[in-house]
Tab-separated table of C-alpha atoms and ligand atoms in Angstrom:
chain	number	residue	atom	x	y	z
A	7	MET	CA	-39.988	-9.036	43.104
A	8	VAL	CA	-40.949	-12.605	42.298
A	9	GLY	CA	-38.704	-15.292	40.820
A	10	ASP	CA	-36.850	-14.582	37.619
A	11	GLY	CA	-39.639	-15.974	35.456
A	12	SER	CA	-42.650	-14.517	33.717
A	13	ILE	CA	-46.361	-14.369	34.442
A	14	LEU	CA	-48.532	-15.997	31.791
A	15	ILE	CA	-51.863	-14.248	31.317
A	16	THR	CA	-54.546	-16.265	29.514
A	17	GLY	CA	-57.277	-14.033	28.074
A	18	GLY	CA	-54.963	-11.057	28.470
A	19	ALA	CA	-56.427	-9.290	25.429
A	20	GLY	CA	-59.830	-9.117	27.115
A	21	TYR	CA	-61.386	-6.457	29.316
A	22	ILE	CA	-60.123	-7.475	32.769
A	23	GLY	CA	-56.975	-9.140	31.437
A	24	SER	CA	-55.746	-6.076	29.546
A	25	HIS	CA	-56.123	-3.753	32.541
A	26	THR	CA	-54.369	-6.294	34.743
A	27	VAL	CA	-51.531	-6.677	32.225
A	28	LEU	CA	-51.002	-2.903	32.363
A	29	VAL	CA	-50.866	-2.797	36.166
A	30	LEU	CA	-48.539	-5.813	36.281
A	31	LEU	CA	-46.171	-4.202	33.768
A	32	GLU	CA	-46.202	-1.018	35.852
A	33	ASN	CA	-45.240	-3.165	38.840
A	34	GLY	CA	-42.225	-4.613	37.049
A	35	TYR	CA	-43.504	-8.078	36.104
A	36	ASP	CA	-42.546	-9.791	32.841
A	37	ILE	CA	-45.724	-10.654	31.040
A	38	ILE	CA	-46.662	-13.175	28.384
A	39	VAL	CA	-50.176	-12.952	26.993
A	40	LEU	CA	-52.035	-15.857	25.447
A	41	ASP	CA	-55.429	-15.279	23.816
A	42	ASN	CA	-57.325	-16.837	20.893
A	43	LEU	CA	-58.926	-13.434	20.151
A	44	VAL	CA	-62.444	-14.833	20.161
A	45	ASN	CA	-63.464	-11.651	21.991
A	46	ALA	CA	-60.685	-9.211	21.120
A	47	TRP	CA	-59.864	-7.348	17.936
A	48	LYS	CA	-56.633	-7.459	15.921
A	49	ASP	CA	-55.816	-5.791	12.626
A	50	ASP	CA	-54.494	-8.508	10.287
A	51	SER	CA	-51.504	-6.356	9.344
A	52	VAL	CA	-50.052	-6.282	12.885
A	53	GLN	CA	-48.761	-8.911	15.290
A	54	ILE	CA	-50.644	-8.069	18.448
A	55	PRO	CA	-54.223	-6.986	19.169
A	56	GLU	CA	-55.029	-3.280	19.309
A	57	VAL	CA	-55.686	-3.326	23.049
A	58	LEU	CA	-52.199	-4.698	23.775
A	59	GLN	CA	-50.586	-2.136	21.473
A	60	ARG	CA	-52.243	0.505	23.615
A	61	VAL	CA	-51.103	-1.206	26.821
A	62	GLU	CA	-47.560	-1.154	25.422
A	63	ARG	CA	-47.873	2.601	24.753
A	64	LEU	CA	-49.309	3.303	28.210
A	65	SER	CA	-46.669	1.247	30.014
A	66	GLY	CA	-43.697	1.919	27.733
A	67	LYS	CA	-43.015	-1.852	27.811
A	68	LYS	CA	-43.174	-4.688	25.296
A	69	ILE	CA	-45.571	-7.608	25.554
A	70	THR	CA	-44.953	-11.102	24.222
A	71	PHE	CA	-48.200	-12.279	22.652
A	72	TYR	CA	-49.340	-15.735	21.486
A	73	GLN	CA	-52.560	-16.294	19.573
A	74	VAL	CA	-53.298	-19.734	20.989
A	75	ASP	CA	-56.514	-21.454	22.031
A	76	LEU	CA	-56.727	-22.964	25.519
A	77	VAL	CA	-57.991	-26.224	24.088
A	78	ASP	CA	-54.857	-26.546	21.884
A	79	LYS	CA	-52.634	-28.588	24.211
A	80	ASP	CA	-49.616	-28.635	21.886
A	81	GLY	CA	-49.832	-24.876	21.337
A	82	LEU	CA	-50.037	-24.282	25.089
A	83	SER	CA	-47.125	-26.625	25.822
A	84	GLU	CA	-44.997	-24.795	23.275
A	85	VAL	CA	-45.552	-21.474	25.095
A	86	PHE	CA	-44.456	-23.064	28.368
A	87	LYS	CA	-41.377	-24.532	26.690
A	88	GLN	CA	-40.376	-21.163	25.239
A	89	HIS	CA	-40.429	-19.335	28.596
A	90	LYS	CA	-39.718	-19.772	32.267
A	91	ILE	CA	-43.143	-19.186	33.790
A	92	ASP	CA	-43.618	-18.566	37.529
A	93	CYS	CA	-47.376	-18.241	37.611
A	94	VAL	CA	-50.487	-18.231	35.428
A	95	ILE	CA	-53.342	-15.754	35.762
A	96	HIS	CA	-56.222	-17.473	34.018
A	97	PHE	CA	-58.810	-15.038	32.608
A	98	ALA	CA	-59.638	-16.768	29.322
A	99	ALA	CA	-63.287	-17.769	29.152
A	100	LEU	CA	-66.516	-17.112	27.304
A	101	LYS	CA	-68.820	-15.009	29.474
A	102	ALA	CA	-72.198	-14.345	27.838
A	103	VAL	CA	-74.848	-15.731	30.188
A	104	GLY	CA	-77.651	-15.817	27.562
A	105	GLU	CA	-75.481	-17.489	24.930
A	106	SER	CA	-74.383	-20.091	27.476
A	107	CYS	CA	-78.022	-21.170	27.880
A	108	GLN	CA	-78.364	-21.580	24.084
A	109	GLU	CA	-75.001	-23.320	23.640
A	110	PRO	CA	-74.013	-25.008	26.902
A	111	LEU	CA	-71.536	-27.405	25.263
A	112	LYS	CA	-69.617	-24.497	23.770
A	113	TYR	CA	-69.277	-23.016	27.258
A	114	TYR	CA	-68.343	-26.246	29.019
A	115	SER	CA	-65.893	-27.107	26.270
A	116	ASN	CA	-64.213	-23.698	26.272
A	117	ASN	CA	-64.345	-22.804	29.958
A	118	VAL	CA	-64.117	-26.210	31.623
A	119	SER	CA	-62.233	-28.405	29.105
A	120	GLY	CA	-60.013	-25.428	28.173
A	121	SER	CA	-59.121	-24.931	31.847
A	122	ILE	CA	-58.425	-28.641	32.325
A	123	THR	CA	-56.069	-28.596	29.334
A	124	LEU	CA	-54.282	-25.586	30.808
A	125	PHE	CA	-53.948	-27.263	34.225
A	126	LYS	CA	-52.630	-30.470	32.597
A	127	VAL	CA	-49.946	-28.526	30.765
A	128	MET	CA	-49.075	-26.584	33.922
A	129	LYS	CA	-48.693	-29.869	35.810
A	130	GLU	CA	-46.517	-31.374	33.064
A	131	GLN	CA	-44.317	-28.288	33.047
A	132	ASN	CA	-44.275	-28.111	36.855
A	133	VAL	CA	-45.837	-24.632	36.997
A	134	LYS	CA	-48.292	-24.873	39.886
A	135	ASN	CA	-49.003	-21.268	40.867
A	136	LEU	CA	-52.355	-20.039	39.602
A	137	VAL	CA	-54.726	-17.093	40.005
A	138	TYR	CA	-58.167	-18.010	38.684
A	139	SER	CA	-60.906	-15.604	37.509
A	140	SER	CA	-64.004	-16.656	39.342
A	141	SER	CA	-67.239	-14.772	39.748
A	142	SER	CA	-69.923	-13.768	42.228
A	143	THR	CA	-72.160	-15.849	39.985
A	144	VAL	CA	-70.919	-19.010	41.798
A	145	TYR	CA	-72.991	-17.961	44.831
A	146	GLY	CA	-76.228	-18.187	42.820
A	147	SER	CA	-79.201	-16.697	44.647
A	148	PRO	CA	-77.924	-15.227	47.958
A	149	GLU	CA	-79.073	-16.994	51.125
A	150	TYR	CA	-77.824	-14.000	53.115
A	151	LEU	CA	-76.035	-10.711	52.542
A	152	PRO	CA	-73.343	-9.548	52.359
A	153	LEU	CA	-71.958	-12.528	50.467
A	154	CYS	CA	-68.871	-13.860	52.191
A	155	GLU	CA	-66.558	-16.579	50.887
A	156	LYS	CA	-68.184	-19.186	53.161
A	157	HIS	CA	-71.572	-18.720	51.477
A	158	PRO	CA	-72.590	-21.962	49.677
A	159	THR	CA	-71.678	-22.093	46.003
A	160	GLY	CA	-73.028	-23.978	43.026
A	161	ARG	CA	-76.396	-24.931	44.496
A	162	THR	CA	-78.409	-22.221	42.791
A	163	CYS	CA	-76.234	-21.409	39.780
A	164	THR	CA	-78.843	-21.190	37.043
A	165	ASN	CA	-76.866	-20.914	33.806
A	166	PRO	CA	-74.071	-22.896	32.117
A	167	TYR	CA	-71.692	-19.915	32.233
A	168	GLY	CA	-72.063	-19.624	36.011
A	169	LYS	CA	-71.799	-23.380	36.435
A	170	SER	CA	-68.608	-23.459	34.348
A	171	LYS	CA	-67.011	-20.967	36.765
A	172	TYR	CA	-68.180	-23.060	39.734
A	173	PHE	CA	-67.007	-26.375	38.200
A	174	VAL	CA	-63.513	-25.030	37.573
A	175	GLU	CA	-63.274	-23.842	41.181
A	176	GLU	CA	-64.193	-27.362	42.308
A	177	ILE	CA	-61.659	-28.913	39.930
A	178	LEU	CA	-58.973	-26.657	41.388
A	179	ARG	CA	-59.985	-27.626	44.912
A	180	ASP	CA	-59.522	-31.313	44.030
A	181	LEU	CA	-56.250	-30.609	42.270
A	182	VAL	CA	-54.643	-28.933	45.287
A	183	THR	CA	-55.932	-31.700	47.557
A	184	SER	CA	-54.294	-34.292	45.317
A	185	ASP	CA	-50.951	-32.540	44.978
A	186	LYS	CA	-49.471	-30.283	47.652
A	187	GLY	CA	-47.302	-28.540	45.076
A	188	TRP	CA	-50.218	-26.418	43.839
A	189	ASN	CA	-50.792	-22.920	45.133
A	190	VAL	CA	-54.062	-21.403	43.907
A	191	ILE	CA	-56.046	-18.230	44.513
A	192	SER	CA	-59.554	-17.958	43.124
A	193	LEU	CA	-60.833	-14.390	42.894
A	194	ARG	CA	-64.598	-13.952	42.837
A	195	TYR	CA	-65.273	-10.702	41.030
A	196	PHE	CA	-68.483	-8.819	41.628
A	197	ASN	CA	-69.500	-6.410	38.824
A	198	PRO	CA	-66.413	-4.959	37.088
A	199	VAL	CA	-67.031	-1.643	35.321
A	200	GLY	CA	-65.187	1.487	34.167
A	201	ALA	CA	-61.935	1.861	32.292
A	202	HIS	CA	-58.324	2.977	32.654
A	203	PRO	CA	-58.284	6.713	33.497
A	204	SER	CA	-56.482	7.490	30.211
A	205	GLY	CA	-59.614	6.391	28.337
A	206	ASP	CA	-57.356	4.443	25.970
A	207	ILE	CA	-58.390	0.965	27.069
A	208	GLY	CA	-61.778	-0.194	28.294
A	209	GLU	CA	-64.552	-2.721	27.763
A	210	ASP	CA	-65.410	-3.307	24.102
A	211	PRO	CA	-68.474	-5.528	23.914
A	212	THR	CA	-69.317	-7.027	20.541
A	213	GLY	CA	-72.917	-6.452	19.477
A	214	THR	CA	-75.505	-5.487	22.035
A	215	PRO	CA	-73.987	-5.196	25.515
A	216	ASN	CA	-75.348	-7.723	28.011
A	217	ASN	CA	-74.257	-5.731	31.040
A	218	LEU	CA	-75.691	-2.553	32.487
A	219	MET	CA	-72.822	-0.061	32.467
A	220	PRO	CA	-71.695	-0.492	28.813
A	221	TYR	CA	-75.327	-0.280	27.744
A	222	VAL	CA	-75.856	2.944	29.699
A	223	ALA	CA	-72.690	4.407	28.146
A	224	GLN	CA	-73.900	3.572	24.631
A	225	VAL	CA	-77.266	5.222	25.326
A	226	ALA	CA	-75.465	8.305	26.688
A	227	ILE	CA	-73.371	8.639	23.523
A	228	GLY	CA	-76.401	8.151	21.284
A	229	ARG	CA	-75.433	4.758	19.886
A	230	ARG	CA	-78.587	3.226	21.414
A	231	LYS	CA	-82.025	4.767	21.857
A	232	GLU	CA	-82.932	3.719	25.371
A	233	LEU	CA	-82.006	1.401	28.199
A	234	LEU	CA	-84.478	-1.306	29.141
A	235	VAL	CA	-84.499	-1.552	32.936
A	236	PHE	CA	-85.203	-5.167	33.810
A	237	GLY	CA	-87.759	-4.944	36.613
A	238	ASN	CA	-88.803	-2.198	39.016
A	239	ASP	CA	-90.677	-4.458	41.408
A	240	TYR	CA	-87.764	-5.983	43.349
A	241	ASP	CA	-87.664	-5.757	47.108
A	242	THR	CA	-85.061	-2.963	46.991
A	243	PRO	CA	-85.340	0.746	47.957
A	244	ASP	CA	-86.306	1.870	44.414
A	245	GLY	CA	-87.488	-1.503	43.055
A	246	THR	CA	-84.545	-2.018	40.665
A	247	GLY	CA	-81.737	-4.564	41.002
A	248	VAL	CA	-78.783	-3.804	43.278
A	249	ARG	CA	-75.190	-4.829	42.474
A	250	ASP	CA	-71.690	-4.379	43.865
A	251	TYR	CA	-69.936	-2.503	41.017
A	252	ILE	CA	-66.150	-2.494	41.219
A	253	HIS	CA	-63.808	-0.210	39.273
A	254	ILE	CA	-61.701	-2.187	36.788
A	255	MET	CA	-58.483	-0.586	38.106
A	256	ASP	CA	-59.275	-1.691	41.677
A	257	LEU	CA	-59.912	-5.167	40.299
A	258	ALA	CA	-56.638	-5.143	38.346
A	259	GLU	CA	-54.744	-4.053	41.473
A	260	GLY	CA	-56.413	-6.921	43.348
A	261	HIS	CA	-54.603	-9.321	41.009
A	262	VAL	CA	-51.235	-7.795	41.795
A	263	VAL	CA	-51.685	-8.287	45.527
A	264	ALA	CA	-53.041	-11.797	44.962
A	265	LEU	CA	-49.969	-12.608	42.893
A	266	GLN	CA	-47.615	-11.146	45.503
A	267	ASN	CA	-49.323	-13.237	48.164
A	268	LEU	CA	-49.203	-16.383	46.056
A	269	LEU	CA	-45.519	-16.066	45.217
A	270	LYS	CA	-44.148	-15.107	48.597
A	271	PRO	CA	-41.913	-17.881	49.918
A	272	SER	CA	-43.879	-18.280	53.165
A	273	SER	CA	-47.131	-18.880	51.320
A	274	THR	CA	-48.489	-22.193	52.567
A	275	ASP	CA	-52.261	-22.047	52.100
A	276	ARG	CA	-52.764	-23.788	48.856
A	277	PHE	CA	-56.327	-22.955	47.845
A	278	ASN	CA	-57.698	-19.577	48.809
A	279	VAL	CA	-60.792	-17.770	47.640
A	280	PHE	CA	-61.354	-14.023	47.868
A	281	ASN	CA	-64.246	-11.769	46.953
A	282	LEU	CA	-63.223	-8.688	44.999
A	283	GLY	CA	-65.929	-6.069	45.365
A	284	THR	CA	-66.541	-2.848	47.279
A	285	GLY	CA	-69.084	-4.181	49.749
A	286	ARG	CA	-71.543	-1.451	48.676
A	287	GLY	CA	-74.532	-2.014	46.391
A	288	TYR	CA	-76.049	0.438	43.896
A	289	SER	CA	-79.397	0.132	42.141
A	290	VAL	CA	-79.911	0.402	38.385
A	291	LEU	CA	-81.495	3.837	38.873
A	292	GLU	CA	-78.553	5.018	40.984
A	293	VAL	CA	-76.182	3.953	38.195
A	294	ILE	CA	-78.287	5.746	35.563
A	295	ASN	CA	-78.364	8.936	37.647
A	296	ALA	CA	-74.630	8.870	38.391
A	297	PHE	CA	-73.802	8.298	34.724
A	298	SER	CA	-76.159	11.044	33.606
A	299	GLU	CA	-74.557	13.506	36.030
A	300	VAL	CA	-70.999	12.671	34.971
A	301	SER	CA	-71.709	12.702	31.220
A	302	GLY	CA	-74.137	15.607	31.225
A	303	ARG	CA	-76.380	13.470	28.998
A	304	LYS	CA	-79.931	12.330	29.516
A	305	ILE	CA	-80.152	8.544	29.717
A	306	ASN	CA	-83.462	7.444	28.223
A	307	TYR	CA	-84.819	4.362	29.900
A	308	ARG	CA	-87.978	2.329	30.168
A	309	PHE	CA	-89.046	-0.258	32.744
A	310	VAL	CA	-89.722	-3.732	31.364
A	311	ALA	CA	-90.236	-7.172	32.944
A	312	ARG	CA	-87.504	-8.773	35.056
A	313	ARG	CA	-84.757	-10.585	33.146
A	314	GLU	CA	-84.932	-14.346	33.619
A	315	GLY	CA	-82.379	-15.650	36.104
A	316	ASP	CA	-81.685	-12.210	37.650
A	317	ILE	CA	-81.460	-11.796	41.406
A	318	ALA	CA	-82.652	-8.751	43.357
A	319	VAL	CA	-79.524	-7.865	45.329
A	320	SER	CA	-75.889	-8.895	45.336
A	321	TYR	CA	-73.022	-7.346	47.235
A	322	CYS	CA	-70.060	-8.789	49.028
A	323	SER	CA	-68.159	-8.661	52.221
A	324	PRO	CA	-64.683	-7.590	51.048
A	325	ASN	CA	-63.196	-8.178	54.525
A	326	LEU	CA	-61.249	-11.342	53.791
A	327	ALA	CA	-59.319	-9.700	50.931
A	328	LYS	CA	-58.665	-6.720	53.211
A	329	ASP	CA	-57.458	-8.800	56.152
A	330	SER	CA	-55.457	-11.401	54.205
A	331	LEU	CA	-54.198	-9.497	51.168
A	332	GLY	CA	-54.341	-5.912	52.429
A	333	TRP	CA	-56.502	-4.999	49.418
A	334	THR	CA	-59.518	-2.690	49.393
A	335	ALA	CA	-61.321	-1.005	46.530
A	336	LYS	CA	-60.455	2.713	46.498
A	337	ARG	CA	-62.643	4.075	43.710
A	338	GLY	CA	-66.337	4.930	43.921
A	339	LEU	CA	-69.298	4.999	41.526
A	340	LYS	CA	-68.432	8.496	40.276
A	341	ASP	CA	-64.907	7.358	39.266
A	342	MET	CA	-66.376	4.306	37.557
A	343	CYS	CA	-68.770	6.463	35.501
A	344	GLU	CA	-66.184	9.169	34.722
A	345	ASP	CA	-63.601	6.696	33.452
A	346	MET	CA	-66.198	4.723	31.525
A	347	TRP	CA	-67.421	7.936	29.889
A	348	ARG	CA	-63.890	9.022	28.922
A	349	TRP	CA	-63.285	5.629	27.276
A	350	GLN	CA	-66.677	5.776	25.506
A	351	THR	CA	-66.198	9.314	24.171
A	352	LYS	CA	-62.620	8.681	23.016
A	353	ASN	CA	-63.559	5.340	21.409
A	354	PRO	CA	-67.224	5.480	20.385
A	355	ASN	CA	-66.876	2.268	18.343
A	356	GLY	CA	-64.398	0.521	20.625
A	357	PHE	CA	-60.967	-0.658	19.477
A	358	ASN	CA	-61.870	-1.153	15.824
A	359	LYS	CA	-62.456	2.370	14.527
A	360	ASP	CA	-63.863	1.085	11.232
A	361	GLN	CA	-66.452	-1.062	12.937
A	362	GLN	CA	-70.051	-0.163	12.138
A	363	PRO	CA	-72.110	0.417	15.292
A	364	SER	CA	-74.352	-2.633	15.757
A	365	GLU	CA	-78.003	-2.578	16.795
B	6	NAD	P1	-63.363	-10.843	27.961
B	6	NAD	O1	-64.218	-11.607	27.006
B	6	NAD	O2	-63.177	-9.399	27.709
B	6	NAD	O3	-61.920	-11.516	28.057
B	6	NAD	C1	-61.721	-12.898	27.939
B	6	NAD	C2	-60.593	-13.128	26.932
B	6	NAD	O4	-60.366	-14.531	26.843
B	6	NAD	C3	-60.931	-12.622	25.537
B	6	NAD	O5	-59.894	-11.799	25.039
B	6	NAD	C4	-61.066	-13.901	24.703
B	6	NAD	O6	-60.634	-13.703	23.370
B	6	NAD	C5	-60.195	-14.875	25.491
B	6	NAD	N1	-60.580	-16.282	25.348
B	6	NAD	C6	-61.808	-16.847	25.516
B	6	NAD	N2	-61.736	-18.170	25.307
B	6	NAD	C7	-60.439	-18.468	25.026
B	6	NAD	C8	-59.750	-19.661	24.714
B	6	NAD	N3	-60.379	-20.833	24.609
B	6	NAD	N4	-58.420	-19.605	24.486
B	6	NAD	C9	-57.759	-18.423	24.556
B	6	NAD	N5	-58.369	-17.251	24.828
B	6	NAD	C10	-59.704	-17.270	25.060
B	6	NAD	O7	-63.940	-11.107	29.430
B	6	NAD	P2	-63.562	-10.382	30.795
B	6	NAD	O8	-64.727	-9.577	31.208
B	6	NAD	O9	-62.245	-9.763	30.691
B	6	NAD	O10	-63.516	-11.651	31.740
B	6	NAD	C11	-62.297	-12.258	32.112
B	6	NAD	C12	-62.572	-13.366	33.108
B	6	NAD	O11	-63.244	-12.838	34.238
B	6	NAD	C13	-63.454	-14.485	32.588
B	6	NAD	O12	-62.953	-15.713	33.081
B	6	NAD	C14	-64.807	-14.197	33.194
B	6	NAD	O13	-65.550	-15.375	33.389
B	6	NAD	C15	-64.405	-13.580	34.527
B	6	NAD	N6	-65.421	-12.675	35.086
B	6	NAD	C16	-65.842	-11.599	34.352
B	6	NAD	C17	-66.800	-10.739	34.893
B	6	NAD	C18	-67.325	-9.560	34.110
B	6	NAD	O14	-68.406	-9.058	34.452
B	6	NAD	N7	-66.641	-9.073	33.106
B	6	NAD	C19	-67.299	-10.984	36.195
B	6	NAD	C20	-66.825	-12.081	36.894
B	6	NAD	C21	-65.880	-12.923	36.332
B	7	WQD	C1	-76.737	-5.453	36.517
B	7	WQD	C2	-78.131	-4.946	36.847
B	7	WQD	C3	-79.874	-6.112	35.650
B	7	WQD	C4	-78.721	-4.695	31.658
B	7	WQD	C5	-73.675	-10.456	35.031
B	7	WQD	C6	-73.452	-11.940	34.992
B	7	WQD	C7	-72.493	-12.359	36.050
B	7	WQD	C8	-71.203	-11.533	36.000
B	7	WQD	C9	-71.444	-10.067	35.833
B	7	WQD	C10	-69.403	-12.710	34.994
B	7	WQD	C11	-79.154	-6.068	37.001
B	7	WQD	C12	-79.822	-4.646	35.229
B	7	WQD	C13	-78.770	-4.920	33.040
B	7	WQD	C14	-79.770	-3.960	31.037
B	7	WQD	C15	-80.823	-3.705	33.194
B	7	WQD	N1	-70.359	-11.894	34.925
B	7	WQD	N2	-79.808	-4.435	33.779
B	7	WQD	N3	-80.787	-3.486	31.844
B	7	WQD	O1	-76.575	-9.563	36.006
B	7	WQD	O2	-75.252	-8.730	37.998
B	7	WQD	O3	-74.145	-10.085	36.305
B	7	WQD	O4	-72.411	-9.825	34.814
B	7	WQD	O5	-69.157	-13.533	35.819
B	7	WQD	O6	-72.246	-13.709	35.848
B	7	WQD	O7	-74.703	-12.591	35.205
B	7	WQD	O8	-74.774	-7.759	35.731
B	7	WQD	O9	-74.593	-5.751	34.347
B	7	WQD	O10	-75.974	-7.690	33.493
B	7	WQD	O11	-76.800	-6.336	35.393
B	7	WQD	O12	-81.779	-3.258	33.846
B	7	WQD	O13	-79.783	-3.763	29.823
B	7	WQD	O14	-78.606	-4.161	35.740
B	7	WQD	O15	-81.190	-6.567	35.711
B	7	WQD	O16	-80.046	-5.670	38.007
B	7	WQD	P1	-75.305	-9.058	36.548
B	7	WQD	P2	-75.490	-6.881	34.649
């Protein structure tokens, strides 16, 4: 086990954060969650968001929760003063690509300024171990495939969300260069999908889902009429876009091994980047077919024009994470669809049962 301190999880009430919190608790870590709940639901009559109540039930452990915004420096400092923290896993961010194009300042302020505030507080409190949530989006349009960690980043990032992820990686790079005390791992996620196998926690998008898998699940359950497939004229085997979908539980487990690597006494490399993906791409039509088979439902879809800013194909080389961390994704597309479907059928309206389905 690590030191005698806790792991602070920013954005731990979100999709990836909540699954990671569960796996960390199962692995014996003490967890503190910080989230401003901008994208997570809490009943006013209780102390912690619904998702974390469910994580507590699944793990049989208690979670310390703070409703604090990353940009609130005093609030953040207070959390660090209340606890001995060994490491921060930094998930908190806004992530809607389309919205980031409409409101770039909101994204830079939240994702970039918020991260800087967090890093300042960490430095002041002498907590310099960090796992950062990065994204395949930092690669922009692939110059070659599979995407490995040496592929150029930033050059062809087209939207403020993607750029905010890239900028923070660069800030971290400069930080560790300036101060040898920092020890940072940046994890570049490919396309996280699915849910915990219990079906009790999963992705709960507000409004119309931006991403493929939650949209497909909502069509399957009858909450939406049809899926719009963005383009069938790509240079791919069936003409639709290809992505490297990764099961959320594989992704969560990736954080545990990253943390173990970061906190081992011999750890000397101060800034490391790893892709977390399967290394295998699936097309939109392959996802639709797999989901239809698992759910036994017909998925209505219609081809429409390409979505602006989309790329044809993205998949990673997961070899560095395998060789350096000993991590590989174990679950396949069928598991992703099965677990997603269980979550969707058990929670047709997400965490807030009273919520009216939105168009
Ligand atoms: P999510 O929206 O479900 O979770 C993010 C959480 O952060 C939410 O609970 C939200 O309330 C919280 N948050 C946002 N801004 C905050 C702030 N200023 N202060 C405190 N809390 C704040 O998103 P997710 O899918 O779980 O993504 C987690 C991280 O992974 C993000 O950094 C995202 O950029 C990155 N990522 C996500 C994907 C994906 O497809 N989901 C892919 C690559 C990278
Ligand atoms: C997958 C495929 C679409 C919706 C986005 C972000 C990226 C990252 C992950 C955080 C594509 C097609 C989708 C729909 C469709 N997030 N599609 N109809 O675009 O790879 O990545 O999420 O870092 O930054 O850009 O994922 O799930 O949106 O799309 O046909 O209604 O499904 O065109 O080929 P994407 P996605």
